[in-house]
mmCIF file of C-alpha atoms in Angstrom:
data_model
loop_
_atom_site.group_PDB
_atom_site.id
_atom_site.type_symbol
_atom_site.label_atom_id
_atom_site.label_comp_id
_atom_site.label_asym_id
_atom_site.label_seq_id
_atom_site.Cartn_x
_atom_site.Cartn_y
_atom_site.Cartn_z
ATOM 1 C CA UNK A 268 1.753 -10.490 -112.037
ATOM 2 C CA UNK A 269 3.089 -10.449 -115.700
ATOM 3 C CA UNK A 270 1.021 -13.353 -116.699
ATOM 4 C CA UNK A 271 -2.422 -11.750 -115.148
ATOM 5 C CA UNK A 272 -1.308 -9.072 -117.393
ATOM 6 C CA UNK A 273 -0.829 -11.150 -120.473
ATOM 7 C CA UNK A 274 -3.913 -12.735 -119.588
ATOM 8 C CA UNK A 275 -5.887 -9.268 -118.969
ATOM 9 C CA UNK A 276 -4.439 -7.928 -122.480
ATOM 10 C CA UNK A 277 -5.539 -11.466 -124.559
ATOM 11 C CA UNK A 278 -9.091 -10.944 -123.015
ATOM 12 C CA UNK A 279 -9.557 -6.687 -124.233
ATOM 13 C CA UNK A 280 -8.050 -8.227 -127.970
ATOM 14 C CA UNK A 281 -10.254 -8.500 -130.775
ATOM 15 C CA UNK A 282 -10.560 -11.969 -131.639
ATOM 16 C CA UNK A 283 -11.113 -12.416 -135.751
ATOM 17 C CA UNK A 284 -12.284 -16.798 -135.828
ATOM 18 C CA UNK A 285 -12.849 -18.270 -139.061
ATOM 19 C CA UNK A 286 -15.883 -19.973 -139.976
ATOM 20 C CA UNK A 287 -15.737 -23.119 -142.125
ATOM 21 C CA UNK A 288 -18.081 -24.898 -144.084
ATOM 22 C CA UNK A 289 -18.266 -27.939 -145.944
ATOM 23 C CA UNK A 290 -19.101 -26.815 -150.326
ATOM 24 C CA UNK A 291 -19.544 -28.844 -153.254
ATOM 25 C CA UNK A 292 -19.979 -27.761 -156.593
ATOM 26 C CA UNK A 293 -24.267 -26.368 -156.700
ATOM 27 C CA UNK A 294 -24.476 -25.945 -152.981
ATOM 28 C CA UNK A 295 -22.419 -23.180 -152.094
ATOM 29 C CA UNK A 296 -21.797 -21.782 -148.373
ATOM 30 C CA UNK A 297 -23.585 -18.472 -147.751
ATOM 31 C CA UNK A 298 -23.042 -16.485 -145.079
ATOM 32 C CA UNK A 299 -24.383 -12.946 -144.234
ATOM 33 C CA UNK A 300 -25.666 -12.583 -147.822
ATOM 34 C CA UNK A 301 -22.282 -13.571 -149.931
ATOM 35 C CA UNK A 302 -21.721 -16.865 -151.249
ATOM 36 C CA UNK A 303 -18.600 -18.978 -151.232
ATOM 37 C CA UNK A 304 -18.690 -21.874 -153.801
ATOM 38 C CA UNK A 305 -16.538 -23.938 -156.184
ATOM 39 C CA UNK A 306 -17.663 -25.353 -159.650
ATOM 40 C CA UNK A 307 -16.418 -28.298 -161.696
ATOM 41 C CA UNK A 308 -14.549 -26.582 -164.385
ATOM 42 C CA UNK A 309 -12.878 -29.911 -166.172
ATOM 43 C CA UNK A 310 -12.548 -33.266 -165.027
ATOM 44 C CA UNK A 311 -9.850 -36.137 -166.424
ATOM 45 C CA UNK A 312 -8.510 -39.377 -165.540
ATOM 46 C CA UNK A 313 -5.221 -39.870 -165.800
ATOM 47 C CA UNK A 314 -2.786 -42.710 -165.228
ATOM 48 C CA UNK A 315 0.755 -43.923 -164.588
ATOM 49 C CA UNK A 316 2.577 -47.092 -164.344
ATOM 50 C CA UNK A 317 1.669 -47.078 -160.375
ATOM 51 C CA UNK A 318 -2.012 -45.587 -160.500
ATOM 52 C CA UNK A 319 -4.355 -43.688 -161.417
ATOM 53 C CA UNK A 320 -5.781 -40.252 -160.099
ATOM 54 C CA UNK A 321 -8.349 -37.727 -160.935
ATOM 55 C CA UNK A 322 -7.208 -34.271 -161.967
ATOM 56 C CA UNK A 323 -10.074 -31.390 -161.845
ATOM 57 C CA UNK A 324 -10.079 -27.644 -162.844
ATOM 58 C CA UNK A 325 -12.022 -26.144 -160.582
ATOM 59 C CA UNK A 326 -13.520 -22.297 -160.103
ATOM 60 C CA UNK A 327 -13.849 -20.579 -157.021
ATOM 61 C CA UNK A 328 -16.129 -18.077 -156.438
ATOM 62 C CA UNK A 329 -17.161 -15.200 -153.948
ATOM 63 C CA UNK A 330 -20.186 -13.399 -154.798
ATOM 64 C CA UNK A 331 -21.856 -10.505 -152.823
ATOM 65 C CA UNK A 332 -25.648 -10.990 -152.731
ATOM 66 C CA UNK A 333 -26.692 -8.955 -149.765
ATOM 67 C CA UNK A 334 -27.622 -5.718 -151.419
ATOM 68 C CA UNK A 335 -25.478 -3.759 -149.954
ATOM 69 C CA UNK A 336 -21.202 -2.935 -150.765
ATOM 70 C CA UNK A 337 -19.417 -4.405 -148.279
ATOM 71 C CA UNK A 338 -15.894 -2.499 -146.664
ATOM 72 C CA UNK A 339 -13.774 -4.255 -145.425
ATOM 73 C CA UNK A 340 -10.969 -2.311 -143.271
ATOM 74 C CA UNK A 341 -7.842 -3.553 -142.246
ATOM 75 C CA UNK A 342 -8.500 -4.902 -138.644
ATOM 76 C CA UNK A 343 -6.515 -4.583 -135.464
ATOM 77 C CA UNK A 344 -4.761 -7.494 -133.980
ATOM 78 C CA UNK A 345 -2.584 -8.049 -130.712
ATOM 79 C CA UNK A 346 0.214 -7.338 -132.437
ATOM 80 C CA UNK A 347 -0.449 -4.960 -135.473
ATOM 81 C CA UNK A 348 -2.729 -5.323 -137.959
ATOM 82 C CA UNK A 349 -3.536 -8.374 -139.933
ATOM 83 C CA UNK A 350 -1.215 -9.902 -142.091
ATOM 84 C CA UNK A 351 -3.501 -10.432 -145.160
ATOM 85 C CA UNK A 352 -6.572 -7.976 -144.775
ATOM 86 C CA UNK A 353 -8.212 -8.358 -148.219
ATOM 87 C CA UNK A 354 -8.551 -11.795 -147.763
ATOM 88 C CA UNK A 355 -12.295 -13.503 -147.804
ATOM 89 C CA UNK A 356 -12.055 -16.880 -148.249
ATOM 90 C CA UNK A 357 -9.873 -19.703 -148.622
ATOM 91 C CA UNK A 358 -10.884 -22.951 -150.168
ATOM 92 C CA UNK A 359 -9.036 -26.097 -149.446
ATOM 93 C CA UNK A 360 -9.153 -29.332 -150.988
ATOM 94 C CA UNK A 361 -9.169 -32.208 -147.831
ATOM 95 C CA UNK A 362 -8.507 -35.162 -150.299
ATOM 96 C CA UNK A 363 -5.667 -33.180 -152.949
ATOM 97 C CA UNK A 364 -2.354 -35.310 -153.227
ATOM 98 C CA UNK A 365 -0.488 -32.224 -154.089
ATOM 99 C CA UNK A 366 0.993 -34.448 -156.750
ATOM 100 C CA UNK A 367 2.634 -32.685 -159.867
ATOM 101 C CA UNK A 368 2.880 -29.268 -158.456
ATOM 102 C CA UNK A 369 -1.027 -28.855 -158.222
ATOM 103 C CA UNK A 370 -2.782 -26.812 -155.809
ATOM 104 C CA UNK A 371 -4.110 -28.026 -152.280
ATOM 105 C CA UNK A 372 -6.043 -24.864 -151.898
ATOM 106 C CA UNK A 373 -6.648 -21.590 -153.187
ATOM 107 C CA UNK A 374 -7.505 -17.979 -151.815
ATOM 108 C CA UNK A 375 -10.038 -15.291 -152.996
ATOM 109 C CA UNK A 376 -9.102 -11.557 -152.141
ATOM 110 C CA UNK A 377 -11.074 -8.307 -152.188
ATOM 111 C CA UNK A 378 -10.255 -5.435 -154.661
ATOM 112 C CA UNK A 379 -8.818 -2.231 -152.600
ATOM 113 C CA UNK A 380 -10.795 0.459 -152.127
ATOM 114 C CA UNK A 381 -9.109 4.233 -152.476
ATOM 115 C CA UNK A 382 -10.461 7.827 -151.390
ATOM 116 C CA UNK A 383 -9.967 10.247 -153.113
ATOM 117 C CA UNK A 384 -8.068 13.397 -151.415
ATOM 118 C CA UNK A 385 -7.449 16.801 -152.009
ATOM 119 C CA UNK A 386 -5.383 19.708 -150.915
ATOM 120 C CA UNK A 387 -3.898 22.474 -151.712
ATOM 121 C CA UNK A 388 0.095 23.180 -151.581
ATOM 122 C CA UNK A 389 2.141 26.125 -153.018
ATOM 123 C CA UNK A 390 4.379 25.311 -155.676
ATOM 124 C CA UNK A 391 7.836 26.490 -156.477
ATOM 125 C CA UNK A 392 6.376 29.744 -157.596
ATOM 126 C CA UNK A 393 3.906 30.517 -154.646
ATOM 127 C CA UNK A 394 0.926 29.736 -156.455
ATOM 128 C CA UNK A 395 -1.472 27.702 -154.452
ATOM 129 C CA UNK A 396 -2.280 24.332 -156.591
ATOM 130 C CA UNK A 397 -4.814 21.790 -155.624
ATOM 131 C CA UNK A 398 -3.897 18.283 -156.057
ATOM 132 C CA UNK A 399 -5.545 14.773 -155.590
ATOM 133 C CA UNK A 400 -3.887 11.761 -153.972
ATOM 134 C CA UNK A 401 -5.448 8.034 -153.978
ATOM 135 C CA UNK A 402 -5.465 7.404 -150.417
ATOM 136 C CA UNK A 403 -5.991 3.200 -149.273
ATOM 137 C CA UNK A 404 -9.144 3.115 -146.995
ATOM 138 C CA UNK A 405 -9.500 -0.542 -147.217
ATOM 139 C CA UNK A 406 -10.863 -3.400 -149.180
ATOM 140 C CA UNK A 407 -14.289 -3.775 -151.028
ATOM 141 C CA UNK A 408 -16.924 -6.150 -152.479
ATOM 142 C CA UNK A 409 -19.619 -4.395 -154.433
ATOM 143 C CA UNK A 410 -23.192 -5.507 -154.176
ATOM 144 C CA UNK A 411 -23.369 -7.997 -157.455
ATOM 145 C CA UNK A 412 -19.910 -8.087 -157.626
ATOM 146 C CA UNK A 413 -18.517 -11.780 -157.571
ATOM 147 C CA UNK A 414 -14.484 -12.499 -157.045
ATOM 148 C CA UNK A 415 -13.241 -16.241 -158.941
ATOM 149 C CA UNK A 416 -10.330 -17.811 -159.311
ATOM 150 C CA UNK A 417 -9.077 -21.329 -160.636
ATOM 151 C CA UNK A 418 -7.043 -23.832 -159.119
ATOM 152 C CA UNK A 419 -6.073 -27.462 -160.392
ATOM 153 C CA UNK A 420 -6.042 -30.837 -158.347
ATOM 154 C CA UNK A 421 -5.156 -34.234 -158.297
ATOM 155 C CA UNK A 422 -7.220 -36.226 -155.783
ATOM 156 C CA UNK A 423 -7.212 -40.354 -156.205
ATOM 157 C CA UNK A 424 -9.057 -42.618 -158.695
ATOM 158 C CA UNK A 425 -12.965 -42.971 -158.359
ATOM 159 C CA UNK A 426 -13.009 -39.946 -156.187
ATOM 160 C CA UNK A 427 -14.316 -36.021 -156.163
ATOM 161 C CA UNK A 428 -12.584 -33.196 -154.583
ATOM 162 C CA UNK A 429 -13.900 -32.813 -151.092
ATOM 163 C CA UNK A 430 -13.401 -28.999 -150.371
ATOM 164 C CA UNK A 431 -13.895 -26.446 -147.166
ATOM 165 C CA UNK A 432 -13.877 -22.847 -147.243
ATOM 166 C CA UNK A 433 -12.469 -20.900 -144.555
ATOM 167 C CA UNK A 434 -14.509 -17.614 -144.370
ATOM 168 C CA UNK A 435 -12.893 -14.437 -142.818
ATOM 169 C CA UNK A 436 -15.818 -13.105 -141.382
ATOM 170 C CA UNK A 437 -16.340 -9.342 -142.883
ATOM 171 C CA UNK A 438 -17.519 -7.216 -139.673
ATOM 172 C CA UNK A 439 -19.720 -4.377 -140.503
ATOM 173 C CA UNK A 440 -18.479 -1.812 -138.190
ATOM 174 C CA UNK A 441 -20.244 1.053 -139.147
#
């Protein structure tokens, strides 16, 4: 009985998959109108007494292109809401050593996105006043708006950082 009714309660949850696709610098992923790529920022060769490795700089990049803003709210998940909801794509580099603390992957986060409220209150003196409070509604990404970061890795000799991004899908719920 209690595992028909963890089963039954899986089945009603919203499920939130990430898709993944293979990018290389020029060929970004694009998915519902927003783009996921990575460029070559800098590129050097380096060497030790045991070998040598390839160290690049590279730029990540999210950029909306669907003509539209997109919102993203903080979704609903079996057991609360999501740990990271502002997040919208995370690159990883399959070939990185990870050698002299360098990155393995990076993530790319939306900006938060505030509504503006207002009410009235009485203060000390029993005057109404009308203030205004920044209320969080969620996370956006403006139409033309593009969200970058850097990160640095080592991959080894005669060889170019193979990356994946993992989207988080953004769900237009409205």
């Amino acid at each position: 009985m209690a595992s028909s009714l963890l089963l039954a309660s899986l089945a009603y949850a919203p499920v939130n998959a990430q898709r993944s696709f293979d990018v290389a610098p020029g060929t970004p992923a694009v998915l519902n109108g927003i783009e996921y790529g990575i460029e070559v920022l800098n590129e050097q060769t380096k060497g030790t007494k045991e070998d040598e490795y390839n160290r690049y700089e590279l730029g990540l990049f999210v950029v909306n292109k669907s003509g539209c803003a997109k919102l993203i709210m903080p979704r609903q998940t079996l057991f609360g809401t999501e740990t990271n909801p502002a997040l919208l794509a995370t690159f990883d580099c399959l070939n990185a050593t990870g050698r002299r603390m360098t990155s393995k992957s990076g993530n790319l986060s939306a900006r938060p996105f505030v509504v503006p409220y207002r009410q009235t209150v009485k203060n000390a003196e029993g005057k109404d006043v009308t203030t205004t409070t920044s209320v969080p509604a969620g996370f956006i990404l403006r139409n033309g708006e593009s969200v970058t970061s850097r990160i640095i890795v080592i991959v080894p000799a005669s060889e170019q950082p193979q990356m994946r991004v993992r989207i988080q899908e953004i769900i237009d719920n409205f």
